[in-house]
CSV table of C-alpha atoms in Angstrom, one decimal:
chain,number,residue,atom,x,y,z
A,2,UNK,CA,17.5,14.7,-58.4
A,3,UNK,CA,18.9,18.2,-58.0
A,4,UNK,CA,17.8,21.0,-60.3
A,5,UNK,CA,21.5,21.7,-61.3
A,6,UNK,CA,24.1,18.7,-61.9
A,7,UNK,CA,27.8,19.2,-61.9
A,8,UNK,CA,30.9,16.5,-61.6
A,9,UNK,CA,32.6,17.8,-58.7
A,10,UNK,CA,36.0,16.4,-59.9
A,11,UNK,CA,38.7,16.8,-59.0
A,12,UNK,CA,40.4,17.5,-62.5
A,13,UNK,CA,44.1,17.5,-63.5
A,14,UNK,CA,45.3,19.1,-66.6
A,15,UNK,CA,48.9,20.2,-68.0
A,16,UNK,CA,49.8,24.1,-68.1
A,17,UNK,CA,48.2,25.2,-71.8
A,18,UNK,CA,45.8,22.7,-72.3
A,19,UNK,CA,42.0,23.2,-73.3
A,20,UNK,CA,39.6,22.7,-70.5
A,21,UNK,CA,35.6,22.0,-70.2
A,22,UNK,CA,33.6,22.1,-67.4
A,23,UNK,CA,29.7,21.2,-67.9
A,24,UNK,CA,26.6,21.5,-65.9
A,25,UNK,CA,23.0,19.9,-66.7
A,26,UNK,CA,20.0,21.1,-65.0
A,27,UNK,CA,16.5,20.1,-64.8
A,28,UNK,CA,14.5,23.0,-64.7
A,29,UNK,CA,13.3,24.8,-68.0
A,30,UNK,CA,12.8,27.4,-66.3
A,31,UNK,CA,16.0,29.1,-65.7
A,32,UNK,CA,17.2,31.9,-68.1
A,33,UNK,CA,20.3,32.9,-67.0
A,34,UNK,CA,23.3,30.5,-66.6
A,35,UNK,CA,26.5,32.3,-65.1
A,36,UNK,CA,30.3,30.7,-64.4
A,37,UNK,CA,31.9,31.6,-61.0
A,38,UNK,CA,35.5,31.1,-59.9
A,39,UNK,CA,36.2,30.6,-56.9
A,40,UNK,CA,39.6,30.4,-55.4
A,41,UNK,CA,40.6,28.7,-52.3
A,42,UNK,CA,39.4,30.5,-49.0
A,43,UNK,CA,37.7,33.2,-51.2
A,44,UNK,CA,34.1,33.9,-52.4
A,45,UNK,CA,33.2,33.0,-55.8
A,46,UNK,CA,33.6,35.8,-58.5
A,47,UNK,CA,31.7,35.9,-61.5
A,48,UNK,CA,33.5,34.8,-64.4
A,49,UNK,CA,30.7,34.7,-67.2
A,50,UNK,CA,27.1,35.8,-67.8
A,51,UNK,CA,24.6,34.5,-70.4
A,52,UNK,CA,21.2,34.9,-70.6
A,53,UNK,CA,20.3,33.0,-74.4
A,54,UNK,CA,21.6,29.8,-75.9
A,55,UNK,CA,24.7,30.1,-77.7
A,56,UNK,CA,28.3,30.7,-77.4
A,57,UNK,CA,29.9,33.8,-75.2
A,58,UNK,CA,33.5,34.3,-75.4
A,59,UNK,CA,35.7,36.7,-72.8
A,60,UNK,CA,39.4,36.8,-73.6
A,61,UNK,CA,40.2,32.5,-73.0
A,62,UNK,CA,36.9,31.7,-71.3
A,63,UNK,CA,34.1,31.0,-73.4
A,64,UNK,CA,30.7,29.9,-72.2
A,65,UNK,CA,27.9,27.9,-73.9
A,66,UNK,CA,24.3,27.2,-73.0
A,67,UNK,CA,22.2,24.5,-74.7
A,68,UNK,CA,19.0,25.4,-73.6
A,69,UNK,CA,17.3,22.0,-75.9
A,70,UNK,CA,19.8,20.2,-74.0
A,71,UNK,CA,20.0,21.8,-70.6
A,72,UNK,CA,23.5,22.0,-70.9
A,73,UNK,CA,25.8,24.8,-70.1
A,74,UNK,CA,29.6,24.6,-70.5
A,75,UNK,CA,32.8,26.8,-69.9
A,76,UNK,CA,36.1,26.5,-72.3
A,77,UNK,CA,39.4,28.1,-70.9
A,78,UNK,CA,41.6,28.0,-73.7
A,79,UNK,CA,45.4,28.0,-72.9
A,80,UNK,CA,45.1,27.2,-69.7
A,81,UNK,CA,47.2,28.8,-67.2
A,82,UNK,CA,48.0,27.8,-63.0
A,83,UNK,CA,46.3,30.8,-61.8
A,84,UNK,CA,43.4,29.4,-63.6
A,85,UNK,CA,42.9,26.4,-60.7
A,86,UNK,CA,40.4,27.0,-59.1
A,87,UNK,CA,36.4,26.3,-58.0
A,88,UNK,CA,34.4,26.5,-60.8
A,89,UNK,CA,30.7,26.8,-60.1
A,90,UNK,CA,27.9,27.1,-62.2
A,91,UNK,CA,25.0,29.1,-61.6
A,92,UNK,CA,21.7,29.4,-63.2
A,93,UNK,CA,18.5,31.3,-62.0
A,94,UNK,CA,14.7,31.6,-62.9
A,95,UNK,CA,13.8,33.6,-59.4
A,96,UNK,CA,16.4,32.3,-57.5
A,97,UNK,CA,19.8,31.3,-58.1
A,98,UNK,CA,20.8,27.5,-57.9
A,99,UNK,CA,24.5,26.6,-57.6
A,100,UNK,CA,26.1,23.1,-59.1
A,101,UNK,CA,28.6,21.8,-56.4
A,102,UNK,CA,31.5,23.4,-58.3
A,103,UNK,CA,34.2,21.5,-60.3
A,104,UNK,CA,38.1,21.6,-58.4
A,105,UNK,CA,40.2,22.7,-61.0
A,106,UNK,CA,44.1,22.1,-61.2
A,107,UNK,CA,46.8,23.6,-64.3
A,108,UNK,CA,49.7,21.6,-64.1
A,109,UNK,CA,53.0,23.8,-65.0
B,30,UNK,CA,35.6,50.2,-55.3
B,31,UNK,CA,32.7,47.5,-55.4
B,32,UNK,CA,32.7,45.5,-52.6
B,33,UNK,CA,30.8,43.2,-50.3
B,34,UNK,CA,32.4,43.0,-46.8
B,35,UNK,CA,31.1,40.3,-44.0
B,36,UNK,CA,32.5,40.5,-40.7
B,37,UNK,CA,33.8,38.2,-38.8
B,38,UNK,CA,35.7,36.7,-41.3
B,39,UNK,CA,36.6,33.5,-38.5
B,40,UNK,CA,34.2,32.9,-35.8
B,41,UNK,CA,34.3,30.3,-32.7
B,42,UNK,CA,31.4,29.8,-30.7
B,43,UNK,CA,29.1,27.7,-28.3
B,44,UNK,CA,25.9,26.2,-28.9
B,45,UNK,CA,23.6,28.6,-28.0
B,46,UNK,CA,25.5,31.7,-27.8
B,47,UNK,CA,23.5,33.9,-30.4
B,48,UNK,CA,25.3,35.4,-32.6
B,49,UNK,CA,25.5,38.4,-35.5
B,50,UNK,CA,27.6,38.1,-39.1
B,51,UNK,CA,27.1,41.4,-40.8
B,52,UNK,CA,27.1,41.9,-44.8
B,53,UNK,CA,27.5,45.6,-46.2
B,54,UNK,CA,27.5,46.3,-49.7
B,55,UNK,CA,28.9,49.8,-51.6
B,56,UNK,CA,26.8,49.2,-55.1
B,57,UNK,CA,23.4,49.8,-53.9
B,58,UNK,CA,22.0,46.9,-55.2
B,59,UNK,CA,18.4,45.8,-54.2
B,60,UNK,CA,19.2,42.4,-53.6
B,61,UNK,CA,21.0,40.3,-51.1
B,62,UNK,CA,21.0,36.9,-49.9
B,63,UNK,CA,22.9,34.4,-48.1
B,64,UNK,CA,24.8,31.6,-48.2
B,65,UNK,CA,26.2,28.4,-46.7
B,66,UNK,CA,28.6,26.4,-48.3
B,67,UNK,CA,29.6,22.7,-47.3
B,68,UNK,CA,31.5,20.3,-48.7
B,69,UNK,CA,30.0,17.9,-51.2
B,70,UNK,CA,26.2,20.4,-50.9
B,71,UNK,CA,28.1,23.5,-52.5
B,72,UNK,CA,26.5,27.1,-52.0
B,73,UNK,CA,22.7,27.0,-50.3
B,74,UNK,CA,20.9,29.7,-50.5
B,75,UNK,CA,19.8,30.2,-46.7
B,76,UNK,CA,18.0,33.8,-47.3
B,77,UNK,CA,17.4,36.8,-49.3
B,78,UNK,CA,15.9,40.4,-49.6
B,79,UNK,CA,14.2,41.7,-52.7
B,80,UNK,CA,14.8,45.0,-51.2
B,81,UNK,CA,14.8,47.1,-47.7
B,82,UNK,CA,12.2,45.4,-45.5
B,83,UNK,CA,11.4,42.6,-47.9
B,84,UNK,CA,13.4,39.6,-47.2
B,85,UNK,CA,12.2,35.8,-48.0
B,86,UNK,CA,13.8,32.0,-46.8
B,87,UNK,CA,16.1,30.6,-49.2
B,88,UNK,CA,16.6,26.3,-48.9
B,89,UNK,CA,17.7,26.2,-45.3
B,90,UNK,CA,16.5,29.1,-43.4
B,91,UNK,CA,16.3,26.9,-39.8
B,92,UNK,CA,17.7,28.4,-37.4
B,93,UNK,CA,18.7,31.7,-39.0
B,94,UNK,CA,17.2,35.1,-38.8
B,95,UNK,CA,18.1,38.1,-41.0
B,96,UNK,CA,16.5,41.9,-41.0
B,97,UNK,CA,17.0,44.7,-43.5
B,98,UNK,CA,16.4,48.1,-42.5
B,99,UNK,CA,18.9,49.9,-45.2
B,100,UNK,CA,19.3,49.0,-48.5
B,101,UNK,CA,23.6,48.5,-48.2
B,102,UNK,CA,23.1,46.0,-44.9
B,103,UNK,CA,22.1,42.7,-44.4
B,104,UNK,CA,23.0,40.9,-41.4
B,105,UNK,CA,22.4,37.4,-40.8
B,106,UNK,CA,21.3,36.4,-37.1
B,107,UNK,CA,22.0,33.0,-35.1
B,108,UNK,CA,19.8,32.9,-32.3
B,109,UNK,CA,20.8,29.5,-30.7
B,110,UNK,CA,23.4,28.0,-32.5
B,111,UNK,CA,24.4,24.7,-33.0
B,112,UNK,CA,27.0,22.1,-34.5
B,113,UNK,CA,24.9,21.8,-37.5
B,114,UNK,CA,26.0,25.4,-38.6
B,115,UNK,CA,29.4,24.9,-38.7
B,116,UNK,CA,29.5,26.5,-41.8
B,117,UNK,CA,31.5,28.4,-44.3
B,118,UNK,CA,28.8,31.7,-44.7
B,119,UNK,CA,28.9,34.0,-47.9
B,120,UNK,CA,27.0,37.2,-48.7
B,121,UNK,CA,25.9,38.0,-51.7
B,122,UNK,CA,24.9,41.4,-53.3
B,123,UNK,CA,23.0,41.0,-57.0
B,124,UNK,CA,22.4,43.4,-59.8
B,125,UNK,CA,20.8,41.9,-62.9
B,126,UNK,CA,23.8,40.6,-64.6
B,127,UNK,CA,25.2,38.3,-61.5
B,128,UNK,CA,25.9,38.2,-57.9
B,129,UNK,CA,29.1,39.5,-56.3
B,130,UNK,CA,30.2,37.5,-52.9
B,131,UNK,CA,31.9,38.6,-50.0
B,132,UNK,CA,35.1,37.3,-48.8
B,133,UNK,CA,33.2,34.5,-46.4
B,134,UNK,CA,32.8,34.0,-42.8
B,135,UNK,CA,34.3,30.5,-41.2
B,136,UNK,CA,32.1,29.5,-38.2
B,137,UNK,CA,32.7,26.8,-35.8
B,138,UNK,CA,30.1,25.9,-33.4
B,139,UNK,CA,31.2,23.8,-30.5
């Protein structure tokens, strides 16, 4: 089983929709969870950082960590074509652990 | 402006034929690390550096080799490579609120 689970997609949406993108992990450990984007034939960026459970919220993009659950989730509200993309989750203890990254699309 | 750069940004190559991908990184930051990324594995980490002189295997160091001298360098070394490490390669420089990547470095090993 690997420490960090992520549905790899791909996933469809229409131009101003609300999208969710979810992660489970294994490993009680970690304390920080983190969102990346990554666009195609880029590195990833960092999109969101949290460190407790609870909600964190950045202009559309709000992020969400269930730490009784092991659960971590990114909203985009509105969602917008430059918003497909590579989204990665990213949690660490001492090291950081990547999902396999969900392939976004926005519809226009 | 904050950067990490890696060069080459495209590299074809031989088995065997060592080769050198530097990192650089303007934010002085203590750590770095490295990456591979495949399709259907995602990011790997294959090494990293707590700080100058201090650096540690990740998942899958085989076959890689990296040094740090300086704190704003961290090259990653190919000794012998193979087809195995046909790779998409990322650097990564880390403060303690995330990791910032650089642009990637496409290598082919024939």
């Amino acid at each position: 089983q690997k420490e960090v689970e992520q549905d790899p997609g791909p996933l469809s949406v229409p131009e101003g929709a609300i999208v969710s993108l979810n992660c489970t992990y294994s490993n009680s450990a970690f304390q920080y969870f983190m969102w990346y984007r990554q666009y195609s034939r880029k590195g990833p960026e960092l999109l969101m950082y949290t460190y407790s459970s609870g909600n964190k919220e950045d202009g559309r993009f709000t992020a969400q960590v269930d730490k009784s659950s092991k659960y971590i989730s990114l909203f985009i509200r509105d969602s917008q074509p430059s918003d497909s993309a590579t989204y990665l989750c990213a949690m660490s203890f001492q090291k950081l652990v990547f999902g396999q990254g969900t392939r976004l699309t926005i519809n226009p | 402006e904050a950067q990490v750069t890696q060069n080459p940004r495209y590299l074809i190559t031989v088995t065997g034929k060592k080769l050198t991908v530097t990192c650089s990184q303007n934010m002085n930051h203590e750590y770095m690390s490295w990456y591979r990324q495949d399709p259907g594995l995602g990011l790997r980490q294959i090494y990293y550096s707590m700080n100058v002189e201090v650096t540690d295997k990740g998942d899958v160091p085989e076959g890689y080799k990296v040094s740090r001298k300086e704190k704003r360098n961290f090259p990653l070394i190919l000794e012998s490579p193979s087809p195995n490490q046909t790779s998409l390669y990322f650097c990564a420089s880390s403060s303690g609120t995330g990791s910032y990547f650089g642009p990637g470095t496409r290598l082919l090993v024939l």
